[in-house]
Structure formats: C-alpha cells, structure tokens
Amino acid sequence: MCLAAAAHIVERDRFADLGITDPRLASLVAESWRRRAELPSLYGRFDLRYDGTGPAKMLEYNADTPTSLVEAASPQWFWMEERFPGADQWNSLHERLVEAWKRQAALLPPGPVHFVHSESDELGEDLMTVAYLRETAEQAGLDTEALSVERIGFDKLSGRFVDERLRFIRSCFKLYPWEWLTTDRFGPYVLDTLDNGGGTGTTCWIEPAWKMLLSNKALLTILWELYPGHPNLLAAHLDGPRELAANGGYVAKPLLGREGAGVTLHEAGAPPAVRDEACCYQELAPLPDFDGNRVVLGAWVVEDEAAGLGIRESAGPVTDEYARFLPHVIL
C-alpha cells in the first residue's frame, strides 16, 4: 500500500503535500521512483501499535534513516540463544541484509561503498547503525570505507564528491535524512551529481531519493485517502484534525522528524489546534501500557520482504530516542 501511495504521489504530482516545492528536486525524486529497479535500496521499519487483541495499526513508516536496527538484529538473537535455548524469534535481519548486499552489488558503481553518519549524533546510535550495516556489506564481499558526512568534500575540478583521501565517492550509504542532504550547504552539488540510474550522475546514494516519498508523514494521509477505513490504518489529515478532535483525539506529527521529536497528543474534546508548521494529524491510538511500559512494534523490511521484529518501550506516551529495546522470543 505504501508503494501504491508513492506511485500516486508521483503520478498525481502531489509533491507539495510532502513539502517538496522545489521543481528540480521533485523531478529528481520522480525519476528516482521510475528507475527504482536500477537503484540499490536496502531496508525500512514500520512502527505499529498492537496490543494482541485486534489488527495492528500503522503509526508511521521510516524508509530512509531507520535506527534501532543493531539491537533488533544479532544481539537479541544471541540473547535468545543464551536465555531461551530452543525458542524461536521473528528475526532473519542479519542474513537478509547480507543477501541483499550480494543481490544488489551489480547495481553499485565500481569502487568502495562509503558508509557515512553525522558527527552531531551525540548518543552514538547512528554511528553504531552505520558500522553494523557496513559489517553486513563486508560479509557480502563488498569493499567499504567509513566516513562522517561532515568530512565529505567536493572537488570542483572534476565535479565529484570525494573522501578524505580525495578518492571519488561513487556509492554512499548515508544515515543522514534526504531533507538535510538536499538543503544543506552542499545540497546543490547533491542534485547536480545524483546517480538516478540510466548512467547519469556520479554518486549513488543509499537509500535512494525515492525513499523521500515514504519517510514523510504526509504518506499517512495519502494512505488514508486511498484506503479509507482499512483495518491496519489510522485516519489522518493534512489540513487539521477535522473530526478527530471530537472523536477520540488526535496526534500532531511534523511531516519530517525523527525519534518522536515535535509530536504532540491531543485528547478527545480538546479544542482543535492547527500547528504553524506542516503536520500530519493522525487519529490518536494510545500505545498499550504494560506495567507503565508503553510498547511500540518495529516491523523491519529488507528489500521487499518482512525480516524481523524489534520492540521498544517507553515510560511516556511518545516513543523517543531514550526508549528501551525489549528483545522477544516465540515459545
């Protein structure tokens, strides 16, 4: 359904709903979508609300820079083997990531794959996630290099991005959102050199630009338009809370945000409030509470298939960067 929504955005030119108002950027994202079979794309994470009694509800989908991958992959598997030998776990993440790199190696330009994160990551989560994904690529036989995004250079003579040793960056896995990549100081160079398949451009970014269609909260409203009343979706609007203010309450989410930043909850009956910034107004579905722990399920996708489960719990109603990871078993 998310892929159908992405196709709808491109076909109906709904980029403005996502806050993509630069015609050139919109054109490049559309081209990336149309050429997606030629571009490497690795993974994503659905965040789901589920209490064991009814259908799971999709809270959002992070298809560009999802984290909590490290904990969901090998560590919780090793925990299970030590604590619950003979049990099972919904978890094939590591094997699927390695196989995905092997299958997609032919789509990568010659040379090492650079793995980059931002030095502004104070918790170290981005660094660990990138280091882990780099390990899966190396296990798949790829040549890799580590680099921070702040240390990427641009050689104006050749018109190419370079690393600290002045080698061309032909392919780059980034844990750095596309909305930052295209709007920071080097944003114009990113657009000028974007390898979108078809032999154009000089730098292939992973995840590809079309993932901007899926990691934007406006996706939730497009889904509700296309599949109104679907049991796995929550009602969502862009222009305000509408009926949600009176019927159960709503959550206001910035279109672009990570780790719960800027999310506000509004109970039923509270005066409807339309935020100044562009937001998605989604039906309120409080996370299930287990002894004061509010739980959200992270359902991982590698390439086109479900690949594992990572559970996070928090004391507050919004899952943020300080949420605890909870390993699981199937007995």
mmCIF file of C-alpha atoms in Angstrom, residues 18-327:
data_model
loop_
_atom_site.group_PDB
_atom_site.id
_atom_site.type_symbol
_atom_site.label_atom_id
_atom_site.label_comp_id
_atom_site.label_asym_id
_atom_site.label_seq_id
_atom_site.Cartn_x
_atom_site.Cartn_y
_atom_site.Cartn_z
ATOM 1 C CA LEU A 18 5.122 16.470 1.246
ATOM 2 C CA GLY A 19 6.653 19.938 1.429
ATOM 3 C CA ILE A 20 8.721 19.285 -1.712
ATOM 4 C CA THR A 21 8.243 22.583 -3.521
ATOM 5 C CA ASP A 22 11.499 22.742 -5.490
ATOM 6 C CA PRO A 23 10.537 21.628 -9.032
ATOM 7 C CA ARG A 24 14.008 20.263 -9.697
ATOM 8 C CA LEU A 25 14.031 18.143 -6.544
ATOM 9 C CA ALA A 26 10.521 16.878 -7.302
ATOM 10 C CA SER A 27 11.627 15.922 -10.814
ATOM 11 C CA LEU A 28 14.667 14.029 -9.487
ATOM 12 C CA VAL A 29 12.584 12.175 -6.892
ATOM 13 C CA ALA A 30 10.080 11.215 -9.600
ATOM 14 C CA GLU A 31 12.883 9.990 -11.845
ATOM 15 C CA SER A 32 14.338 8.006 -8.952
ATOM 16 C CA TRP A 33 10.935 6.368 -8.411
ATOM 17 C CA ARG A 34 10.576 5.446 -12.071
ATOM 18 C CA ARG A 35 14.106 3.966 -12.149
ATOM 19 C CA ARG A 36 13.893 2.300 -8.729
ATOM 20 C CA ALA A 37 14.675 -1.138 -10.184
ATOM 21 C CA GLU A 38 18.114 0.210 -11.163
ATOM 22 C CA LEU A 39 18.888 1.706 -7.733
ATOM 23 C CA PRO A 40 20.059 -0.129 -4.603
ATOM 24 C CA SER A 41 17.565 0.027 -1.742
ATOM 25 C CA LEU A 42 18.080 -1.861 1.461
ATOM 26 C CA TYR A 43 15.635 -1.580 4.332
ATOM 27 C CA GLY A 44 12.846 0.177 6.242
ATOM 28 C CA ARG A 45 10.919 -0.017 9.511
ATOM 29 C CA PHE A 46 7.174 0.109 10.094
ATOM 30 C CA ASP A 47 6.142 1.334 13.544
ATOM 31 C CA LEU A 48 2.982 -0.469 14.607
ATOM 32 C CA ARG A 49 0.556 -0.192 17.505
ATOM 33 C CA TYR A 50 -0.574 -3.631 18.635
ATOM 34 C CA ASP A 51 -1.955 -4.982 21.926
ATOM 35 C CA GLY A 52 -2.673 -8.570 20.929
ATOM 36 C CA THR A 53 -6.451 -8.198 20.572
ATOM 37 C CA GLY A 54 -7.146 -6.517 17.215
ATOM 38 C CA PRO A 55 -5.433 -5.625 13.955
ATOM 39 C CA ALA A 56 -2.074 -3.882 14.153
ATOM 40 C CA LYS A 57 -2.277 -0.148 13.361
ATOM 41 C CA MET A 58 0.412 1.577 11.313
ATOM 42 C CA LEU A 59 1.778 4.598 13.173
ATOM 43 C CA GLU A 60 4.388 5.524 10.564
ATOM 44 C CA TYR A 61 6.998 4.154 8.193
ATOM 45 C CA ASN A 62 10.671 5.113 8.260
ATOM 46 C CA ALA A 63 12.142 4.097 4.927
ATOM 47 C CA ASP A 64 15.120 6.473 4.804
ATOM 48 C CA THR A 65 17.056 6.503 8.099
ATOM 49 C CA PRO A 66 15.578 3.865 10.423
ATOM 50 C CA THR A 67 17.539 3.097 13.593
ATOM 51 C CA SER A 68 17.296 0.508 16.417
ATOM 52 C CA LEU A 69 18.477 -1.970 13.766
ATOM 53 C CA VAL A 70 21.560 -3.092 15.685
ATOM 54 C CA GLU A 71 19.544 -4.274 18.685
ATOM 55 C CA ALA A 72 16.900 -5.919 16.508
ATOM 56 C CA ALA A 73 19.409 -7.991 14.533
ATOM 57 C CA SER A 74 22.164 -10.108 16.079
ATOM 58 C CA PRO A 75 22.144 -9.002 19.776
ATOM 59 C CA GLN A 76 18.563 -10.061 20.533
ATOM 60 C CA TRP A 77 19.174 -13.342 18.690
ATOM 61 C CA PHE A 78 22.245 -14.071 20.846
ATOM 62 C CA TRP A 79 20.209 -13.107 23.939
ATOM 63 C CA MET A 80 17.539 -15.623 22.968
ATOM 64 C CA GLU A 81 20.067 -18.395 22.367
ATOM 65 C CA GLU A 82 21.601 -17.820 25.809
ATOM 66 C CA ARG A 83 18.443 -17.249 27.846
ATOM 67 C CA PHE A 84 15.877 -19.363 25.964
ATOM 68 C CA PRO A 85 17.681 -22.161 24.094
ATOM 69 C CA GLY A 86 15.245 -23.978 21.843
ATOM 70 C CA ALA A 87 12.927 -20.986 21.453
ATOM 71 C CA ASP A 88 12.437 -19.062 18.216
ATOM 72 C CA GLN A 89 12.346 -15.415 17.222
ATOM 73 C CA TRP A 90 10.907 -13.384 14.361
ATOM 74 C CA ASN A 91 14.326 -12.315 13.170
ATOM 75 C CA SER A 92 16.162 -13.024 9.920
ATOM 76 C CA LEU A 93 17.577 -9.497 9.671
ATOM 77 C CA HIS A 94 21.276 -10.254 9.555
ATOM 78 C CA GLU A 95 21.048 -12.968 6.927
ATOM 79 C CA ARG A 96 18.668 -10.953 4.762
ATOM 80 C CA LEU A 97 20.849 -7.827 4.920
ATOM 81 C CA VAL A 98 23.928 -9.773 3.812
ATOM 82 C CA GLU A 99 21.961 -11.409 0.985
ATOM 83 C CA ALA A 100 20.513 -8.044 -0.050
ATOM 84 C CA TRP A 101 24.001 -6.584 -0.477
ATOM 85 C CA LYS A 102 25.021 -9.618 -2.524
ATOM 86 C CA ARG A 103 21.994 -9.328 -4.800
ATOM 87 C CA GLN A 104 22.360 -5.599 -5.288
ATOM 88 C CA ALA A 105 26.133 -5.493 -5.736
ATOM 89 C CA ALA A 106 25.642 -5.380 -9.512
ATOM 90 C CA LEU A 107 23.717 -2.095 -9.135
ATOM 91 C CA LEU A 108 26.628 -0.381 -7.385
ATOM 92 C CA PRO A 109 29.244 1.667 -9.264
ATOM 93 C CA PRO A 110 32.882 0.498 -9.156
ATOM 94 C CA GLY A 111 34.890 1.252 -6.037
ATOM 95 C CA PRO A 112 34.236 1.046 -2.308
ATOM 96 C CA VAL A 113 30.881 1.797 -0.718
ATOM 97 C CA HIS A 114 31.309 4.705 1.689
ATOM 98 C CA PHE A 115 29.283 4.439 4.906
ATOM 99 C CA VAL A 116 28.601 7.803 6.497
ATOM 100 C CA HIS A 117 26.925 9.164 9.612
ATOM 101 C CA SER A 118 26.776 12.607 11.191
ATOM 102 C CA GLU A 119 29.231 13.726 13.878
ATOM 103 C CA SER A 120 26.324 15.582 15.506
ATOM 104 C CA ASP A 121 24.927 12.242 16.729
ATOM 105 C CA GLU A 122 25.578 12.587 20.466
ATOM 106 C CA LEU A 123 24.171 9.204 21.509
ATOM 107 C CA GLY A 124 26.256 7.166 19.063
ATOM 108 C CA GLU A 125 23.219 5.329 17.697
ATOM 109 C CA ASP A 126 23.778 6.483 14.111
ATOM 110 C CA LEU A 127 27.464 5.523 14.270
ATOM 111 C CA MET A 128 26.629 2.031 15.549
ATOM 112 C CA THR A 129 23.905 1.516 12.958
ATOM 113 C CA VAL A 130 26.207 2.534 10.107
ATOM 114 C CA ALA A 131 29.044 0.391 11.483
ATOM 115 C CA TYR A 132 26.722 -2.608 11.638
ATOM 116 C CA LEU A 133 25.422 -2.131 8.101
ATOM 117 C CA ARG A 134 28.993 -1.750 6.909
ATOM 118 C CA GLU A 135 29.763 -5.108 8.522
ATOM 119 C CA THR A 136 26.886 -6.770 6.667
ATOM 120 C CA ALA A 137 28.165 -5.297 3.390
ATOM 121 C CA GLU A 138 31.668 -6.622 4.073
ATOM 122 C CA GLN A 139 30.267 -10.065 4.849
ATOM 123 C CA ALA A 140 28.639 -9.867 1.414
ATOM 124 C CA GLY A 141 32.084 -9.316 -0.117
ATOM 125 C CA LEU A 142 31.888 -5.557 -0.750
ATOM 126 C CA ASP A 143 34.778 -3.168 -0.312
ATOM 127 C CA THR A 144 33.818 -0.424 2.175
ATOM 128 C CA GLU A 145 35.076 2.790 3.759
ATOM 129 C CA ALA A 146 33.850 4.694 6.833
ATOM 130 C CA LEU A 147 33.432 8.464 6.794
ATOM 131 C CA SER A 148 31.426 11.158 8.554
ATOM 132 C CA VAL A 149 29.126 13.258 6.406
ATOM 133 C CA GLU A 150 30.855 16.414 7.663
ATOM 134 C CA ARG A 151 34.136 15.193 6.152
ATOM 135 C CA ILE A 152 32.795 14.619 2.655
ATOM 136 C CA GLY A 153 34.479 17.011 0.241
ATOM 137 C CA PHE A 154 33.654 18.251 -3.235
ATOM 138 C CA ASP A 155 36.271 18.506 -5.990
ATOM 139 C CA LYS A 156 35.177 21.376 -8.214
ATOM 140 C CA LEU A 157 37.645 20.427 -10.962
ATOM 141 C CA SER A 158 36.101 17.001 -11.503
ATOM 142 C CA GLY A 159 32.641 17.912 -10.211
ATOM 143 C CA ARG A 160 32.610 14.932 -7.844
ATOM 144 C CA PHE A 161 32.268 14.204 -4.157
ATOM 145 C CA VAL A 162 35.492 12.920 -2.572
ATOM 146 C CA ASP A 163 36.562 11.391 0.728
ATOM 147 C CA GLU A 164 39.436 12.485 2.969
ATOM 148 C CA ARG A 165 41.939 10.722 0.705
ATOM 149 C CA LEU A 166 40.478 12.550 -2.318
ATOM 150 C CA ARG A 167 39.021 9.370 -3.769
ATOM 151 C CA PHE A 168 35.754 9.700 -5.663
ATOM 152 C CA ILE A 169 32.644 8.726 -3.696
ATOM 153 C CA ARG A 170 30.749 6.695 -6.268
ATOM 154 C CA SER A 171 28.351 4.969 -3.890
ATOM 155 C CA CYS A 172 27.449 6.085 -0.396
ATOM 156 C CA PHE A 173 25.242 4.616 2.305
ATOM 157 C CA LYS A 174 24.118 7.519 4.494
ATOM 158 C CA LEU A 175 22.336 7.649 7.808
ATOM 159 C CA TYR A 176 21.502 11.250 7.047
ATOM 160 C CA PRO A 177 17.963 12.262 6.005
ATOM 161 C CA TRP A 178 17.377 13.312 2.421
ATOM 162 C CA GLU A 179 15.712 16.530 3.543
ATOM 163 C CA TRP A 180 19.012 17.531 5.203
ATOM 164 C CA LEU A 181 21.166 16.267 2.358
ATOM 165 C CA THR A 182 19.344 18.367 -0.230
ATOM 166 C CA THR A 183 19.103 21.575 1.792
ATOM 167 C CA ASP A 184 22.475 21.927 3.494
ATOM 168 C CA ARG A 185 25.447 23.813 2.063
ATOM 169 C CA PHE A 186 26.326 21.105 -0.447
ATOM 170 C CA GLY A 187 22.712 20.410 -1.416
ATOM 171 C CA PRO A 188 23.033 21.813 -4.953
ATOM 172 C CA TYR A 189 26.038 19.551 -5.604
ATOM 173 C CA VAL A 190 23.990 16.538 -4.440
ATOM 174 C CA LEU A 191 21.344 17.304 -7.035
ATOM 175 C CA ASP A 192 23.938 18.050 -9.739
ATOM 176 C CA THR A 193 25.732 14.725 -9.272
ATOM 177 C CA LEU A 194 22.838 12.429 -8.328
ATOM 178 C CA ASP A 195 23.139 8.974 -9.864
ATOM 179 C CA ASN A 196 19.490 8.140 -10.515
ATOM 180 C CA GLY A 197 20.130 5.174 -12.761
ATOM 181 C CA GLY A 198 20.394 5.160 -16.507
ATOM 182 C CA GLY A 199 24.070 6.127 -16.493
ATOM 183 C CA THR A 200 23.509 9.678 -15.241
ATOM 184 C CA GLY A 201 25.251 11.322 -12.293
ATOM 185 C CA THR A 202 28.359 10.350 -10.367
ATOM 186 C CA THR A 203 27.203 9.481 -6.824
ATOM 187 C CA CYS A 204 24.749 6.720 -5.975
ATOM 188 C CA TRP A 205 23.138 7.324 -2.564
ATOM 189 C CA ILE A 206 21.625 4.585 -0.431
ATOM 190 C CA GLU A 207 18.796 4.879 0.433
ATOM 191 C CA PRO A 208 17.767 6.347 -2.971
ATOM 192 C CA ALA A 209 15.923 9.643 -3.396
ATOM 193 C CA TRP A 210 12.533 7.967 -3.951
ATOM 194 C CA LYS A 211 12.534 6.968 -0.280
ATOM 195 C CA MET A 212 11.611 10.604 0.422
ATOM 196 C CA LEU A 213 8.108 9.589 -0.670
ATOM 197 C CA LEU A 214 7.841 7.050 2.154
ATOM 198 C CA SER A 215 9.613 8.693 5.096
ATOM 199 C CA ASN A 216 7.337 11.722 5.142
ATOM 200 C CA LYS A 217 4.337 11.729 7.490
ATOM 201 C CA ALA A 218 2.189 13.042 4.639
ATOM 202 C CA LEU A 219 2.309 9.436 3.414
ATOM 203 C CA LEU A 220 -0.128 8.587 6.217
ATOM 204 C CA THR A 221 -2.734 10.952 4.816
ATOM 205 C CA ILE A 222 -2.274 9.678 1.251
ATOM 206 C CA LEU A 223 -2.771 6.128 2.524
ATOM 207 C CA TRP A 224 -5.994 7.122 4.278
ATOM 208 C CA GLU A 225 -7.240 8.749 1.070
ATOM 209 C CA LEU A 226 -6.514 5.634 -0.969
ATOM 210 C CA TYR A 227 -7.600 3.064 1.627
ATOM 211 C CA PRO A 228 -10.174 4.767 3.883
ATOM 212 C CA GLY A 229 -11.230 2.595 6.788
ATOM 213 C CA HIS A 230 -8.513 -0.022 6.245
ATOM 214 C CA PRO A 231 -8.120 -2.049 9.477
ATOM 215 C CA ASN A 232 -4.353 -1.511 9.607
ATOM 216 C CA LEU A 233 -4.502 2.277 9.118
ATOM 217 C CA LEU A 234 -5.388 5.250 11.314
ATOM 218 C CA ALA A 235 -7.340 8.209 9.973
ATOM 219 C CA ALA A 236 -5.002 11.058 9.011
ATOM 220 C CA HIS A 237 -5.329 14.560 7.516
ATOM 221 C CA LEU A 238 -3.008 17.360 6.459
ATOM 222 C CA ASP A 239 -5.224 20.431 6.883
ATOM 223 C CA GLY A 240 -6.147 19.907 10.543
ATOM 224 C CA PRO A 241 -7.602 17.333 12.922
ATOM 225 C CA ARG A 242 -11.143 17.603 11.436
ATOM 226 C CA GLU A 243 -13.418 15.024 13.058
ATOM 227 C CA LEU A 244 -10.580 13.535 15.095
ATOM 228 C CA ALA A 245 -10.704 16.351 17.651
ATOM 229 C CA ALA A 246 -14.127 15.207 18.820
ATOM 230 C CA ASN A 247 -13.902 11.506 18.001
ATOM 231 C CA GLY A 248 -11.205 10.010 20.185
ATOM 232 C CA GLY A 249 -8.487 12.646 19.879
ATOM 233 C CA TYR A 250 -5.510 13.016 17.595
ATOM 234 C CA VAL A 251 -1.725 13.210 17.333
ATOM 235 C CA ALA A 252 0.032 16.065 15.519
ATOM 236 C CA LYS A 253 3.261 14.955 13.821
ATOM 237 C CA PRO A 254 5.692 17.171 11.881
ATOM 238 C CA LEU A 255 5.992 15.883 8.315
ATOM 239 C CA LEU A 256 9.717 15.389 8.841
ATOM 240 C CA GLY A 257 11.043 14.285 12.192
ATOM 241 C CA ARG A 258 12.929 11.554 13.993
ATOM 242 C CA GLU A 259 12.564 9.770 17.324
ATOM 243 C CA GLY A 260 9.242 11.395 18.236
ATOM 244 C CA ALA A 261 10.537 14.983 18.053
ATOM 245 C CA GLY A 262 7.744 17.548 17.859
ATOM 246 C CA VAL A 263 4.928 15.021 18.320
ATOM 247 C CA THR A 264 2.009 16.256 20.453
ATOM 248 C CA LEU A 265 -1.018 14.321 21.737
ATOM 249 C CA HIS A 266 -4.488 15.855 21.995
ATOM 250 C CA GLU A 267 -7.261 14.098 23.895
ATOM 251 C CA ALA A 268 -10.831 13.981 22.632
ATOM 252 C CA GLY A 269 -12.784 17.132 23.347
ATOM 253 C CA ALA A 270 -9.760 19.418 23.468
ATOM 254 C CA PRO A 271 -10.059 22.470 21.206
ATOM 255 C CA PRO A 272 -8.627 21.561 17.787
ATOM 256 C CA ALA A 273 -5.241 23.199 17.260
ATOM 257 C CA VAL A 274 -3.653 23.636 13.838
ATOM 258 C CA ARG A 275 0.129 23.999 14.115
ATOM 259 C CA ASP A 276 2.098 26.658 12.238
ATOM 260 C CA GLU A 277 4.436 24.040 10.751
ATOM 261 C CA ALA A 278 3.228 21.461 8.264
ATOM 262 C CA CYS A 279 1.900 18.465 10.177
ATOM 263 C CA CYS A 280 0.049 15.219 9.811
ATOM 264 C CA TYR A 281 -2.978 14.999 12.119
ATOM 265 C CA GLN A 282 -3.446 11.312 12.878
ATOM 266 C CA GLU A 283 -6.109 9.506 14.867
ATOM 267 C CA LEU A 284 -4.987 9.017 18.469
ATOM 268 C CA ALA A 285 -4.207 5.359 19.212
ATOM 269 C CA PRO A 286 -2.516 5.257 22.652
ATOM 270 C CA LEU A 287 0.242 2.684 22.926
ATOM 271 C CA PRO A 288 -0.659 -0.352 25.041
ATOM 272 C CA ASP A 289 0.543 0.041 28.624
ATOM 273 C CA PHE A 290 2.158 -2.937 30.359
ATOM 274 C CA ASP A 291 3.019 -2.016 33.970
ATOM 275 C CA GLY A 292 3.886 1.522 32.957
ATOM 276 C CA ASN A 293 5.768 0.492 29.816
ATOM 277 C CA ARG A 294 4.247 1.744 26.568
ATOM 278 C CA VAL A 295 5.181 -0.556 23.737
ATOM 279 C CA VAL A 296 5.616 0.007 20.003
ATOM 280 C CA LEU A 297 6.491 -2.705 17.492
ATOM 281 C CA GLY A 298 9.147 -2.069 14.858
ATOM 282 C CA ALA A 299 8.485 -4.383 11.901
ATOM 283 C CA TRP A 300 11.558 -4.468 9.665
ATOM 284 C CA VAL A 301 11.558 -4.883 5.901
ATOM 285 C CA VAL A 302 14.667 -5.836 3.913
ATOM 286 C CA GLU A 303 14.240 -5.245 0.192
ATOM 287 C CA ASP A 304 10.597 -6.275 -0.341
ATOM 288 C CA GLU A 305 10.071 -8.764 2.475
ATOM 289 C CA ALA A 306 9.363 -8.679 6.196
ATOM 290 C CA ALA A 307 12.551 -9.555 8.065
ATOM 291 C CA GLY A 308 12.112 -9.198 11.800
ATOM 292 C CA LEU A 309 10.696 -7.542 14.885
ATOM 293 C CA GLY A 310 12.191 -5.008 17.274
ATOM 294 C CA ILE A 311 10.158 -3.926 20.301
ATOM 295 C CA ARG A 312 10.737 -0.586 22.041
ATOM 296 C CA GLU A 313 9.137 0.563 25.280
ATOM 297 C CA SER A 314 8.992 3.951 26.967
ATOM 298 C CA ALA A 315 7.542 5.451 30.133
ATOM 299 C CA GLY A 316 5.859 8.282 28.232
ATOM 300 C CA PRO A 317 3.173 8.179 25.539
ATOM 301 C CA VAL A 318 5.629 9.110 22.744
ATOM 302 C CA THR A 319 8.439 6.724 21.768
ATOM 303 C CA ASP A 320 11.622 8.821 21.696
ATOM 304 C CA GLU A 321 15.382 8.325 21.386
ATOM 305 C CA TYR A 322 15.603 7.190 25.009
ATOM 306 C CA ALA A 323 13.181 4.291 24.543
ATOM 307 C CA ARG A 324 14.365 0.911 25.832
ATOM 308 C CA PHE A 325 14.781 -2.046 23.496
ATOM 309 C CA LEU A 326 12.948 -5.197 24.532
ATOM 310 C CA PRO A 327 14.084 -8.497 22.996
#
